[in-house]
Coordinates of C-alpha atoms in Angstrom, one line a residue:
M21 CA 0.0 0.0 0.0
A22 CA 2.8 2.2 0.9
E23 CA 4.6 1.3 -2.3
A24 CA 1.5 2.2 -4.2
R25 CA 1.3 5.6 -2.5
G26 CA 5.0 6.1 -3.2
A27 CA 4.5 5.3 -6.8
A28 CA 1.5 7.6 -7.0
S29 CA 3.5 10.3 -5.3
L30 CA 6.4 9.9 -7.8
A31 CA 4.0 10.0 -10.6
S32 CA 2.4 13.1 -9.2
D33 CA 5.8 14.7 -8.8
D34 CA 6.7 13.8 -12.4
T35 CA 3.4 15.1 -13.6
A36 CA 4.0 18.3 -11.7
A37 CA 7.6 18.6 -12.8
A38 CA 6.8 18.0 -16.5
P39 CA 5.4 21.5 -17.2
H40 CA 8.4 23.0 -15.4
T41 CA 10.8 20.9 -17.5
L42 CA 8.9 21.8 -20.6
A43 CA 9.1 25.4 -19.7
Q44 CA 12.8 25.1 -19.2
A45 CA 13.2 23.4 -22.5
E46 CA 11.2 26.1 -24.3
T47 CA 13.2 28.8 -22.6
A48 CA 16.5 27.1 -23.6
S49 CA 15.1 26.7 -27.1
S50 CA 14.1 30.3 -27.2
K51 CA 17.6 31.4 -25.9
S52 CA 19.2 29.2 -28.5
S53 CA 17.0 30.6 -31.2
S54 CA 17.8 34.1 -30.0
A55 CA 21.5 33.4 -30.0
L56 CA 21.2 31.9 -33.5
D57 CA 19.4 35.0 -34.7
K58 CA 22.0 37.3 -33.2
E59 CA 24.8 35.2 -34.7
T60 CA 23.0 35.3 -38.1
E61 CA 22.6 39.1 -37.7
A62 CA 26.2 39.4 -36.8
E63 CA 27.2 37.4 -39.8
K64 CA 25.0 39.5 -42.0
E65 CA 26.6 42.7 -40.6
T66 CA 30.0 41.2 -41.1
S67 CA 29.1 40.3 -44.6
Q68 CA 27.7 43.8 -45.2
D69 CA 30.9 45.3 -43.8
D70 CA 33.0 43.0 -46.0
E71 CA 30.9 44.1 -49.0
R72 CA 31.3 47.8 -48.1
D73 CA 35.0 47.2 -47.7
E74 CA 35.1 45.5 -51.1
D75 CA 33.1 48.3 -52.6
K76 CA 35.6 50.8 -51.2
R77 CA 38.5 48.8 -52.4
R78 CA 37.0 48.6 -55.9
A79 CA 36.2 52.3 -55.8
Q80 CA 39.8 53.1 -54.8
E81 CA 41.1 51.0 -57.7
I82 CA 38.9 52.9 -60.1
R83 CA 40.1 56.1 -58.6
D84 CA 43.7 55.1 -58.9
Q85 CA 43.2 54.0 -62.6
E86 CA 41.5 57.3 -63.4
L87 CA 44.2 59.3 -61.7
E88 CA 46.9 57.4 -63.6
Q89 CA 45.1 58.1 -66.9
Q90 CA 44.6 61.6 -65.7
A91 CA 48.3 62.0 -65.2
V92 CA 49.0 60.8 -68.7
D93 CA 46.3 63.0 -70.2
E94 CA 47.5 66.0 -68.3
G95 CA 50.9 65.8 -69.9
H96 CA 53.2 64.4 -67.3
D97 CA 55.6 63.4 -70.1
A98 CA 56.6 67.1 -69.7
D99 CA 58.6 67.9 -66.7
I100 CA 55.7 69.5 -64.9
P101 CA 54.2 68.7 -61.5
S102 CA 50.6 69.7 -61.1
S103 CA 47.9 69.8 -58.5
I104 CA 45.6 67.8 -60.8
G105 CA 46.5 64.2 -59.9
Y106 CA 47.9 64.8 -56.4
V107 CA 47.2 61.8 -54.2
L108 CA 47.2 63.2 -50.7
D109 CA 48.5 61.2 -47.7
E110 CA 46.8 61.5 -44.3
R111 CA 48.8 64.5 -43.3
G112 CA 48.1 66.2 -46.6
E113 CA 44.4 65.4 -46.3
A114 CA 44.3 66.9 -42.8
K115 CA 45.9 70.1 -44.2
R116 CA 43.3 70.1 -47.0
R117 CA 40.4 69.8 -44.6
K118 CA 41.8 72.5 -42.4
S119 CA 42.2 74.8 -45.4
I120 CA 38.6 74.3 -46.5
A121 CA 37.5 74.7 -42.8
D122 CA 39.3 78.0 -42.7
R123 CA 37.4 79.2 -45.8
S124 CA 34.1 78.0 -44.3
R125 CA 34.5 79.8 -40.9
P126 CA 33.1 83.2 -42.0
T127 CA 29.7 81.7 -42.4
T128 CA 29.8 80.0 -39.0
A129 CA 28.4 81.7 -36.0
K130 CA 30.9 83.1 -33.5
G131 CA 29.8 80.8 -30.8
A132 CA 29.8 77.7 -33.0
S133 CA 31.6 74.7 -31.6
K134 CA 34.8 73.3 -33.0
E135 CA 32.8 70.1 -33.9
T136 CA 30.5 72.2 -36.1
A137 CA 33.4 73.7 -38.0
T138 CA 34.9 70.2 -38.5
A139 CA 31.6 69.0 -39.7
V140 CA 31.4 71.7 -42.3
A141 CA 34.9 70.9 -43.5
D142 CA 34.1 67.2 -43.6
A143 CA 31.0 67.9 -45.6
D144 CA 32.9 70.0 -48.1
V145 CA 35.6 67.3 -48.5
E146 CA 33.0 64.7 -49.2
K147 CA 31.2 66.9 -51.7
G148 CA 34.3 68.2 -53.4
L149 CA 37.1 66.5 -55.3
A150 CA 40.5 65.8 -54.1
G151 CA 42.1 68.0 -56.8
D152 CA 41.1 65.8 -59.7
A153 CA 40.1 67.2 -63.1
K154 CA 37.3 64.6 -63.4
P155 CA 35.0 63.0 -60.8
D156 CA 37.2 60.5 -59.1
G157 CA 35.0 57.4 -59.1
D158 CA 34.8 57.2 -55.3
A159 CA 31.6 55.4 -54.9
S160 CA 28.0 55.8 -54.4
G161 CA 26.6 59.2 -54.7
Q162 CA 29.6 61.3 -54.1
D163 CA 29.7 62.5 -57.7
E164 CA 26.0 63.3 -57.6
E165 CA 26.5 65.4 -54.4
Q166 CA 29.5 67.1 -56.1
E167 CA 27.5 67.9 -59.2
H168 CA 24.6 69.4 -57.1
D169 CA 26.7 71.3 -54.6
P170 CA 25.9 74.9 -55.4
N171 CA 29.2 76.0 -53.8
V172 CA 31.4 74.2 -56.4
V173 CA 32.6 76.3 -59.3
W174 CA 33.1 74.5 -62.6
W175 CA 33.0 75.2 -66.4
D176 CA 29.7 76.5 -67.8
G177 CA 28.9 73.3 -69.7
P178 CA 31.0 71.2 -72.0
D179 CA 31.3 74.0 -74.6
D180 CA 32.4 76.8 -72.2
P181 CA 34.6 79.1 -74.3
Q182 CA 36.7 79.9 -71.2
N183 CA 37.9 76.2 -71.0
P184 CA 41.2 76.1 -72.9
F185 CA 40.1 72.8 -74.5
N186 CA 37.3 74.7 -76.3
W187 CA 39.5 77.5 -77.6
P188 CA 39.5 78.0 -81.4
T189 CA 42.1 75.9 -83.3
W190 CA 44.0 79.0 -84.5
H191 CA 44.4 80.2 -80.9
K192 CA 45.7 76.8 -79.7
A193 CA 48.1 76.7 -82.7
L194 CA 49.3 80.2 -81.9
N195 CA 50.0 79.3 -78.3
C196 CA 51.8 76.1 -79.3
T197 CA 53.9 77.9 -81.8
L198 CA 55.0 80.6 -79.3
I199 CA 55.8 78.0 -76.7
S200 CA 57.8 75.9 -79.3
A201 CA 59.7 79.0 -80.5
L202 CA 60.6 80.0 -76.9
T203 CA 61.7 76.4 -76.2
F204 CA 64.0 76.6 -79.2
V205 CA 65.7 79.9 -78.2
T206 CA 66.6 79.0 -74.6
P207 CA 68.4 75.7 -75.5
L208 CA 70.0 77.6 -78.4
A209 CA 71.6 79.8 -75.9
S210 CA 73.4 76.8 -74.2
S211 CA 75.7 76.2 -77.2
I212 CA 75.6 79.2 -79.5
F213 CA 78.4 80.7 -77.5
A214 CA 80.8 77.8 -77.9
P215 CA 82.6 78.9 -81.1
G216 CA 83.3 82.3 -79.7
V217 CA 85.0 81.0 -76.5
P218 CA 88.6 81.3 -77.8
A219 CA 88.1 84.9 -78.7
L220 CA 86.5 85.6 -75.3
M221 CA 89.3 83.9 -73.4
A222 CA 91.8 86.0 -75.3
E223 CA 90.0 89.2 -74.5
F224 CA 90.0 88.5 -70.8
H225 CA 93.6 87.3 -70.9
S226 CA 92.8 83.8 -69.6
D227 CA 94.3 80.5 -70.9
S228 CA 92.5 78.2 -68.4
N229 CA 90.9 75.3 -70.3
E230 CA 88.6 74.6 -67.3
L231 CA 87.2 78.2 -67.3
A232 CA 86.8 78.0 -71.1
A233 CA 84.6 74.9 -70.7
F234 CA 82.8 76.2 -67.6
V235 CA 81.7 79.4 -69.2
V236 CA 79.7 77.3 -71.7
S237 CA 78.4 74.6 -69.4
V238 CA 77.4 76.8 -66.5
Y239 CA 74.3 77.7 -68.4
V240 CA 73.2 74.1 -68.2
L241 CA 73.8 74.1 -64.4
G242 CA 71.0 76.7 -64.3
F243 CA 68.8 74.2 -66.0
A244 CA 69.3 71.9 -62.9
F245 CA 68.0 74.4 -60.4
G246 CA 65.4 76.4 -62.4
P247 CA 62.7 73.7 -62.6
L248 CA 62.7 73.1 -58.9
L249 CA 61.5 76.7 -58.4
I250 CA 59.6 77.4 -61.6
A251 CA 57.3 74.3 -61.4
P252 CA 55.8 75.1 -57.9
L253 CA 55.5 78.8 -58.9
S254 CA 53.5 77.9 -61.9
E255 CA 51.0 76.0 -59.7
I256 CA 50.6 78.9 -57.4
Y257 CA 50.5 81.8 -59.8
G258 CA 49.7 80.1 -63.1
R259 CA 51.8 79.6 -66.2
N260 CA 51.5 82.9 -67.9
I261 CA 52.9 85.2 -65.2
V262 CA 55.8 82.8 -64.7
Y263 CA 56.5 82.8 -68.4
H264 CA 56.5 86.6 -68.5
V265 CA 58.7 87.1 -65.4
C266 CA 61.2 84.5 -66.6
N267 CA 61.3 86.0 -70.1
V268 CA 62.1 89.4 -68.7
C269 CA 64.8 88.0 -66.3
F270 CA 66.3 85.9 -69.1
I271 CA 66.7 88.9 -71.4
A272 CA 68.1 91.0 -68.6
F273 CA 70.8 88.5 -67.7
V274 CA 71.7 87.9 -71.4
V275 CA 72.2 91.6 -71.7
G276 CA 74.4 91.3 -68.7
C277 CA 76.4 88.6 -70.5
A278 CA 76.8 90.9 -73.6
L279 CA 78.1 93.8 -71.4
A280 CA 80.1 91.7 -68.9
P281 CA 83.3 93.5 -68.0
S282 CA 85.0 90.3 -66.6
L283 CA 85.0 86.6 -66.9
N284 CA 83.5 86.1 -63.4
T285 CA 80.6 88.4 -64.2
L286 CA 79.9 86.6 -67.4
I287 CA 79.8 83.2 -65.6
A288 CA 77.4 84.5 -63.0
F289 CA 75.1 86.0 -65.7
R290 CA 75.3 82.8 -67.7
F291 CA 74.2 80.7 -64.7
L292 CA 71.2 83.0 -63.9
S293 CA 70.1 83.2 -67.6
G294 CA 70.1 79.4 -67.5
V295 CA 67.9 79.3 -64.4
F296 CA 65.3 81.5 -66.0
G297 CA 65.8 80.0 -69.5
S298 CA 64.6 76.7 -68.2
C299 CA 61.0 78.0 -67.8
P300 CA 59.7 77.0 -71.3
L301 CA 61.3 73.6 -70.9
T302 CA 59.6 73.2 -67.5
N303 CA 56.1 74.7 -68.3
G304 CA 55.8 74.1 -72.1
G305 CA 54.6 70.5 -72.1
G306 CA 52.1 71.3 -69.4
S307 CA 50.7 74.4 -71.3
I308 CA 50.2 72.2 -74.3
A309 CA 48.5 69.5 -72.3
D310 CA 46.2 72.2 -70.7
M311 CA 44.6 73.0 -74.1
V312 CA 45.1 70.1 -76.5
S313 CA 43.3 66.9 -76.0
Q314 CA 45.2 63.6 -75.8
E315 CA 44.1 62.4 -79.2
H316 CA 45.4 65.5 -80.9
R317 CA 48.4 66.1 -78.7
G318 CA 51.0 64.2 -80.6
A319 CA 51.7 66.8 -83.3
A320 CA 51.8 69.6 -80.7
M321 CA 54.2 67.8 -78.5
A322 CA 56.4 66.9 -81.5
S323 CA 56.7 70.6 -82.4
F324 CA 57.5 71.3 -78.8
A325 CA 60.3 68.6 -78.8
V326 CA 62.0 70.1 -81.8
G327 CA 63.4 73.0 -79.9
P328 CA 65.4 71.2 -77.3
L329 CA 66.7 68.8 -80.0
L330 CA 67.8 71.3 -82.6
G331 CA 68.5 74.4 -80.5
P332 CA 71.9 73.2 -79.0
I333 CA 72.9 71.8 -82.4
I334 CA 72.1 74.9 -84.6
G335 CA 73.5 77.2 -82.0
P336 CA 77.2 76.6 -82.8
V337 CA 76.5 76.9 -86.5
A338 CA 75.0 80.4 -86.1
G339 CA 77.4 81.3 -83.4
G340 CA 80.4 80.4 -85.4
F341 CA 79.6 82.8 -88.3
L342 CA 78.4 85.6 -86.0
A343 CA 81.4 85.5 -83.7
S344 CA 83.7 85.5 -86.7
A345 CA 81.9 88.5 -88.3
K346 CA 80.9 90.6 -85.3
G347 CA 82.7 89.3 -82.3
W348 CA 81.5 87.1 -79.4
R349 CA 79.4 89.8 -77.7
W350 CA 77.1 89.9 -80.7
V351 CA 76.1 86.3 -80.0
F352 CA 74.4 87.5 -76.9
W353 CA 72.8 90.5 -78.6
L354 CA 71.3 88.1 -81.1
L355 CA 69.7 86.2 -78.3
V356 CA 68.4 89.4 -76.8
I357 CA 66.8 90.3 -80.1
L358 CA 65.2 86.9 -80.6
S359 CA 64.0 86.5 -77.1
G360 CA 62.8 90.1 -76.8
F361 CA 60.7 89.8 -79.9
L362 CA 59.2 86.5 -78.7
S363 CA 58.5 88.0 -75.3
V364 CA 56.5 90.9 -76.7
V365 CA 54.4 88.6 -78.9
F366 CA 54.1 86.3 -75.9
F367 CA 52.8 89.0 -73.7
F368 CA 50.1 90.2 -76.1
S369 CA 49.0 86.8 -77.5
M370 CA 49.5 84.1 -74.9
R371 CA 46.5 83.3 -72.7
E372 CA 46.5 81.5 -69.4
T373 CA 45.9 77.8 -69.8
Y374 CA 46.2 76.4 -66.3
A375 CA 42.7 75.2 -65.4
P376 CA 43.0 75.4 -61.5
L377 CA 44.0 79.0 -61.7
L378 CA 41.2 79.9 -64.3
L379 CA 38.6 78.3 -62.1
E380 CA 40.0 79.9 -58.9
R381 CA 39.7 83.3 -60.7
K382 CA 36.1 82.5 -61.6
A383 CA 35.3 81.4 -58.0
R384 CA 36.9 84.6 -56.6
R385 CA 34.9 86.7 -59.0
L386 CA 31.7 84.9 -58.1
R387 CA 32.4 85.2 -54.3
K388 CA 32.7 88.9 -54.8
E389 CA 29.6 89.2 -56.9
T390 CA 27.4 87.0 -54.7
G391 CA 28.8 87.5 -51.3
N392 CA 29.0 83.8 -50.8
P393 CA 32.4 82.9 -49.2
L394 CA 31.8 79.2 -49.6
L395 CA 32.2 79.2 -53.3
R396 CA 35.3 77.2 -54.3
S397 CA 36.8 75.8 -57.5
K398 CA 36.2 72.1 -58.3
L399 CA 40.0 71.7 -58.8
D400 CA 40.9 73.3 -55.5
A401 CA 43.2 70.8 -53.7
G402 CA 43.4 73.0 -50.6
L403 CA 47.2 73.0 -50.7
T404 CA 49.2 76.0 -49.3
S405 CA 52.1 77.6 -51.1
A406 CA 54.4 75.8 -48.6
D407 CA 52.9 72.5 -49.7
Y408 CA 53.5 73.2 -53.3
F409 CA 57.1 74.1 -52.7
Q410 CA 57.7 71.1 -50.4
R411 CA 56.3 68.7 -53.0
G412 CA 58.0 70.4 -55.9
I413 CA 61.4 70.5 -54.4
F414 CA 61.7 67.5 -52.1
R415 CA 59.7 64.8 -54.0
P416 CA 62.4 64.4 -56.8
L417 CA 65.1 64.2 -54.2
K418 CA 63.1 61.6 -52.2
M419 CA 62.8 59.5 -55.4
L420 CA 66.5 59.7 -56.0
A421 CA 67.2 58.5 -52.4
F422 CA 64.7 55.6 -52.3
S423 CA 64.0 54.4 -55.8
P424 CA 66.9 52.4 -57.4
I425 CA 65.3 52.7 -60.8
V426 CA 65.3 56.5 -60.7
L427 CA 68.8 56.6 -59.4
I428 CA 70.2 54.2 -62.0
F429 CA 68.6 56.0 -64.9
A430 CA 69.6 59.4 -63.5
L431 CA 73.2 58.3 -63.4
Y432 CA 73.1 56.7 -66.8
M433 CA 71.5 59.9 -68.3
A434 CA 74.0 62.0 -66.5
V435 CA 76.9 60.2 -68.3
V436 CA 75.2 60.6 -71.7
Y437 CA 74.2 64.2 -71.2
G438 CA 77.6 65.0 -69.8
Y439 CA 79.3 63.5 -72.8
L440 CA 77.1 65.7 -75.1
Y441 CA 78.1 68.9 -73.4
L442 CA 81.7 67.8 -73.2
M443 CA 81.6 67.5 -77.0
F444 CA 80.1 71.0 -77.2
T445 CA 83.1 72.4 -75.3
S446 CA 85.8 70.3 -77.1
V447 CA 84.7 70.0 -80.7
T448 CA 85.7 73.6 -81.5
E449 CA 89.2 73.1 -80.2
V450 CA 89.6 69.7 -81.9
F451 CA 88.6 70.8 -85.4
Q452 CA 90.4 74.2 -85.2
S453 CA 93.7 72.8 -84.1
T454 CA 93.6 69.4 -85.8
Y455 CA 91.9 70.3 -89.1
G456 CA 92.4 74.0 -89.3
F457 CA 88.7 75.0 -89.4
G458 CA 88.0 78.7 -88.9
T459 CA 85.7 80.3 -86.4
N460 CA 82.9 80.7 -89.0
T461 CA 83.1 77.1 -90.3
V462 CA 83.8 75.1 -87.2
G463 CA 80.1 75.5 -86.1
L464 CA 79.1 73.4 -89.1
V465 CA 80.8 70.4 -87.5
Y466 CA 78.0 70.2 -84.9
L467 CA 75.5 69.3 -87.7
G468 CA 77.0 65.8 -87.3
L469 CA 75.3 65.5 -83.9
G470 CA 72.2 67.0 -85.4
V471 CA 71.9 64.5 -88.3
G472 CA 72.4 61.7 -85.8
S473 CA 69.8 63.0 -83.4
M474 CA 67.2 63.5 -86.2
A475 CA 67.9 59.9 -87.4
G476 CA 67.5 58.6 -83.9
M477 CA 64.2 60.5 -83.5
V478 CA 62.8 59.1 -86.7
F479 CA 63.9 55.6 -85.8
F480 CA 62.6 55.7 -82.2
S481 CA 59.3 57.2 -83.3
A482 CA 58.8 54.5 -85.8
M483 CA 59.8 51.6 -83.7
S484 CA 59.0 52.3 -80.0
D485 CA 55.2 51.8 -80.1
R486 CA 55.6 48.9 -82.5
Y487 CA 58.0 47.0 -80.2
T488 CA 55.9 47.8 -77.1
R489 CA 52.7 46.4 -78.7
R490 CA 54.5 43.3 -80.0
M491 CA 56.0 42.5 -76.5
A492 CA 52.6 43.1 -74.8
A493 CA 50.9 40.7 -77.3
K494 CA 53.7 38.1 -77.0
E495 CA 53.6 38.0 -73.2
G496 CA 49.9 38.7 -72.7
Q497 CA 50.5 40.8 -69.5
G498 CA 49.6 44.2 -70.7
M499 CA 51.8 47.2 -71.3
K500 CA 54.8 47.1 -69.0
P501 CA 57.3 50.1 -68.7
E502 CA 60.2 47.7 -69.4
Y503 CA 58.9 47.2 -72.9
R504 CA 60.0 50.8 -73.6
L505 CA 63.6 49.7 -73.2
Q506 CA 63.8 47.3 -76.1
M507 CA 65.9 49.7 -78.3
L508 CA 68.1 50.8 -75.4
P509 CA 70.7 48.0 -75.7
L510 CA 71.3 48.9 -79.3
A511 CA 71.9 52.5 -78.4
A512 CA 74.0 51.5 -75.4
V513 CA 76.3 49.6 -77.7
L514 CA 76.5 52.3 -80.4
L515 CA 77.5 55.0 -78.0
P516 CA 81.0 53.7 -77.2
I517 CA 81.5 52.8 -80.9
G518 CA 80.8 56.4 -81.8
F519 CA 83.4 57.6 -79.4
F520 CA 86.0 55.1 -80.7
I521 CA 85.4 56.3 -84.3
Y522 CA 85.5 60.0 -83.4
G523 CA 88.6 59.7 -81.2
W524 CA 90.9 57.5 -83.3
T525 CA 90.1 59.1 -86.7
A526 CA 90.8 62.5 -85.2
E527 CA 94.0 61.2 -83.5
Y528 CA 95.4 60.0 -86.8
H529 CA 94.2 63.0 -88.7
K530 CA 91.9 61.0 -91.0
H531 CA 89.7 63.0 -93.4
W532 CA 87.5 65.4 -91.4
I533 CA 84.3 63.5 -92.5
A534 CA 85.4 60.5 -90.5
P535 CA 85.2 62.0 -87.0
I536 CA 82.0 63.7 -88.0
L537 CA 80.6 60.3 -88.9
G538 CA 81.5 59.2 -85.3
M539 CA 79.5 62.2 -84.1
V540 CA 76.5 61.1 -86.1
V541 CA 76.6 57.7 -84.3
I542 CA 76.9 59.5 -81.0
G543 CA 74.0 61.7 -81.8
F544 CA 71.8 58.7 -82.8
A545 CA 72.7 56.8 -79.6
N546 CA 72.2 59.8 -77.3
L547 CA 68.7 60.5 -78.7
V548 CA 67.5 56.9 -78.4
I549 CA 68.9 56.5 -74.9
F550 CA 67.3 59.8 -73.8
M551 CA 63.9 59.0 -75.3
S552 CA 63.9 55.4 -73.9
L553 CA 64.6 56.6 -70.4
Q554 CA 62.1 59.4 -70.5
L555 CA 59.3 57.2 -71.7
Y556 CA 60.2 54.5 -69.2
L557 CA 60.0 56.9 -66.3
V558 CA 56.6 58.3 -67.5
D559 CA 55.1 54.8 -67.9
A560 CA 56.6 53.5 -64.6
F561 CA 55.7 56.4 -62.3
T562 CA 52.5 57.7 -64.0
I563 CA 51.1 60.2 -61.5
Y564 CA 54.6 61.0 -60.2
A565 CA 56.3 60.9 -63.6
A566 CA 57.0 64.7 -63.4
S567 CA 59.0 64.2 -60.2
A568 CA 60.9 61.3 -61.6
L569 CA 61.8 63.4 -64.7
A570 CA 62.7 66.3 -62.5
A571 CA 65.1 64.0 -60.5
N572 CA 66.6 62.9 -63.8
T573 CA 66.9 66.5 -65.0
V574 CA 68.7 67.7 -61.8
V575 CA 71.3 65.0 -62.0
R576 CA 71.9 65.1 -65.7
S577 CA 72.2 68.9 -65.8
I578 CA 74.8 68.9 -63.0
A579 CA 76.7 66.4 -65.0
G580 CA 76.3 68.4 -68.1
A581 CA 77.8 71.4 -66.3
V582 CA 80.6 69.6 -64.4
L583 CA 81.9 66.9 -66.7
P584 CA 83.1 69.2 -69.6
L585 CA 85.4 70.9 -67.1
A586 CA 87.8 67.9 -67.4
G587 CA 87.4 67.5 -71.1
L588 CA 90.2 69.6 -72.6
Q589 CA 92.6 68.6 -69.9
M590 CA 91.8 65.0 -70.4
Y591 CA 92.5 65.3 -74.2
A592 CA 95.7 67.2 -73.5
K593 CA 97.1 64.3 -71.3
L594 CA 95.6 61.3 -73.1
G595 CA 95.2 62.6 -76.7
L596 CA 92.1 62.4 -78.8
G597 CA 92.3 58.6 -79.3
W598 CA 92.7 57.4 -75.7
G599 CA 90.7 60.3 -74.3
N600 CA 87.7 59.4 -76.3
S601 CA 88.4 55.7 -75.7
L602 CA 88.2 56.4 -72.0
L603 CA 84.7 57.8 -72.5
G604 CA 83.9 54.9 -74.7
F605 CA 85.0 52.3 -72.1
I606 CA 82.9 54.0 -69.4
A607 CA 79.9 53.8 -71.8
L608 CA 80.8 50.2 -72.5
A609 CA 80.8 49.4 -68.8
L610 CA 77.2 50.7 -68.7
V611 CA 75.9 48.4 -71.4
P612 CA 74.7 45.8 -69.0
A613 CA 72.4 48.3 -67.3
P614 CA 69.6 48.1 -69.9
F615 CA 69.7 44.3 -69.8
F616 CA 69.6 44.4 -66.0
I617 CA 66.6 46.8 -65.9
N618 CA 64.8 44.7 -68.6
K619 CA 65.2 41.6 -66.4
Y620 CA 64.7 43.1 -62.9
G621 CA 63.1 46.4 -63.5
E622 CA 59.6 45.2 -62.6
Y623 CA 60.8 43.6 -59.4
L624 CA 62.7 46.7 -58.4
R625 CA 59.7 49.0 -59.1
K626 CA 57.4 46.9 -56.9
R627 CA 60.0 46.1 -54.2
F628 CA 61.1 49.7 -53.7
E629 CA 57.7 51.4 -54.3
I630 CA 57.8 54.8 -52.6
K631 CA 55.0 55.7 -50.3
D632 CA 53.9 59.0 -48.9
L633 CA 55.1 61.2 -51.8

């Protein structure tokens, strides 16, 4: 009986406990379901975050691609830095935000918080562009906000006549012609003086071969320092005002050369005229890119390239006859006449082409007319003058210090460029003393370099793109910068051969045409090496191509000024044969460099990629 009651009691307890156990199970199930829901939501959020990160990454890739194309379209093949295409680092972006915030503060109440001002700046940054000429492709609605932001100043439609791309063809042609003419005159000044150096040294009672060489090459030393100052100035004040100021200063210092009472004074004025004479070389390509679209830019850039090619070669021809007929001072007066005429035409005919400055002027005018201080140019990068100078001066030096590619090519180009100006200072002496050429006819000898350079230009223009496309199709990996170097080994081999021909035929007094043929080979090799390295740097560094070219320009111009100082003394001790053979052996030692870069260039570019430029 008791057992029955016990069993009944247990059954009753189990029956009573069952609802409680069921409730616990339901609660556990509910908690488990809730945990699963939370985990699912967390996974969804993580997935959404990943998708957003992926979208941002893709948007950044699109932005980088557009910026790289923008750099090419903008004309970075010229030695011109520009605010269009700047990629700001965190510190640069912070400066930019602060700059925009400073411009926004006049509309903020005096008691507004710091957070409010920061919010205004952040809104402006998100609505504006980071200095790009086109919408940057940063995702989702930014472009729409930019387009509808009433405070952003842009061109009045695609056909705005104020946009340099929409100027009449005749006006673009006039501007391009003036730029090309000016780019011919200033390199002309580098060598036109060479045939008159013996007469000048006699007048100043000096027999120093080093001074005779330096008075010619010091002009090129100015080319090394000029671009570092002129390029940032053109970004702050525009291209035109820099052209005009540099033209006036160039004329003034050339007049100083013509009136120089001493050799030291002449050297100082030659250097300063070189500094200001580098302006069209620095700004010319950018001016053309400002107004000529990419598909039509080839012919304009070709005319621009003729000046630096032919100027130094035609210079000694004209200078030889003029110095013989009128004396060495008239060489400088001819430069004054030519540059003075061009400067006057330039002043009245040349229009400003730099889009950031044109839009800033428009924004300034509209701010004055409307009283709205928030109006700003679409191309305003928010960089201060100090930023421009810091970037313009230090970035090329940074690339030299940290990029093996830039350093190797700068040193290679320094040797080639130094050889060229060594010949400018030595050819006159060689052909006058060895072959009895007069002051008026010795300048014609330089045409050997000219013929070789023109042949190299034709050869390179015809073959470069063809080789590049062929290699890209063969390897199926797209267009690599290393493909631009396919003709460099040929030129690297021809350069020492040219010096061997030039040196030994002059040493043994062979017919004067023989050393001139050697000069033809040297001119051909110089041109192909120069163009190969230039195009490689443009293709390899895209956005920062201007800085890579500036680094190259600084090193090669210093070499072009310093190396000729040892030229005549070297020939006096070694003779023409072994002296030129020494140059040839050095060039021969550099022959492996193109093969090395062809094989390891891509690795070096990626391994030593420079950040925070």
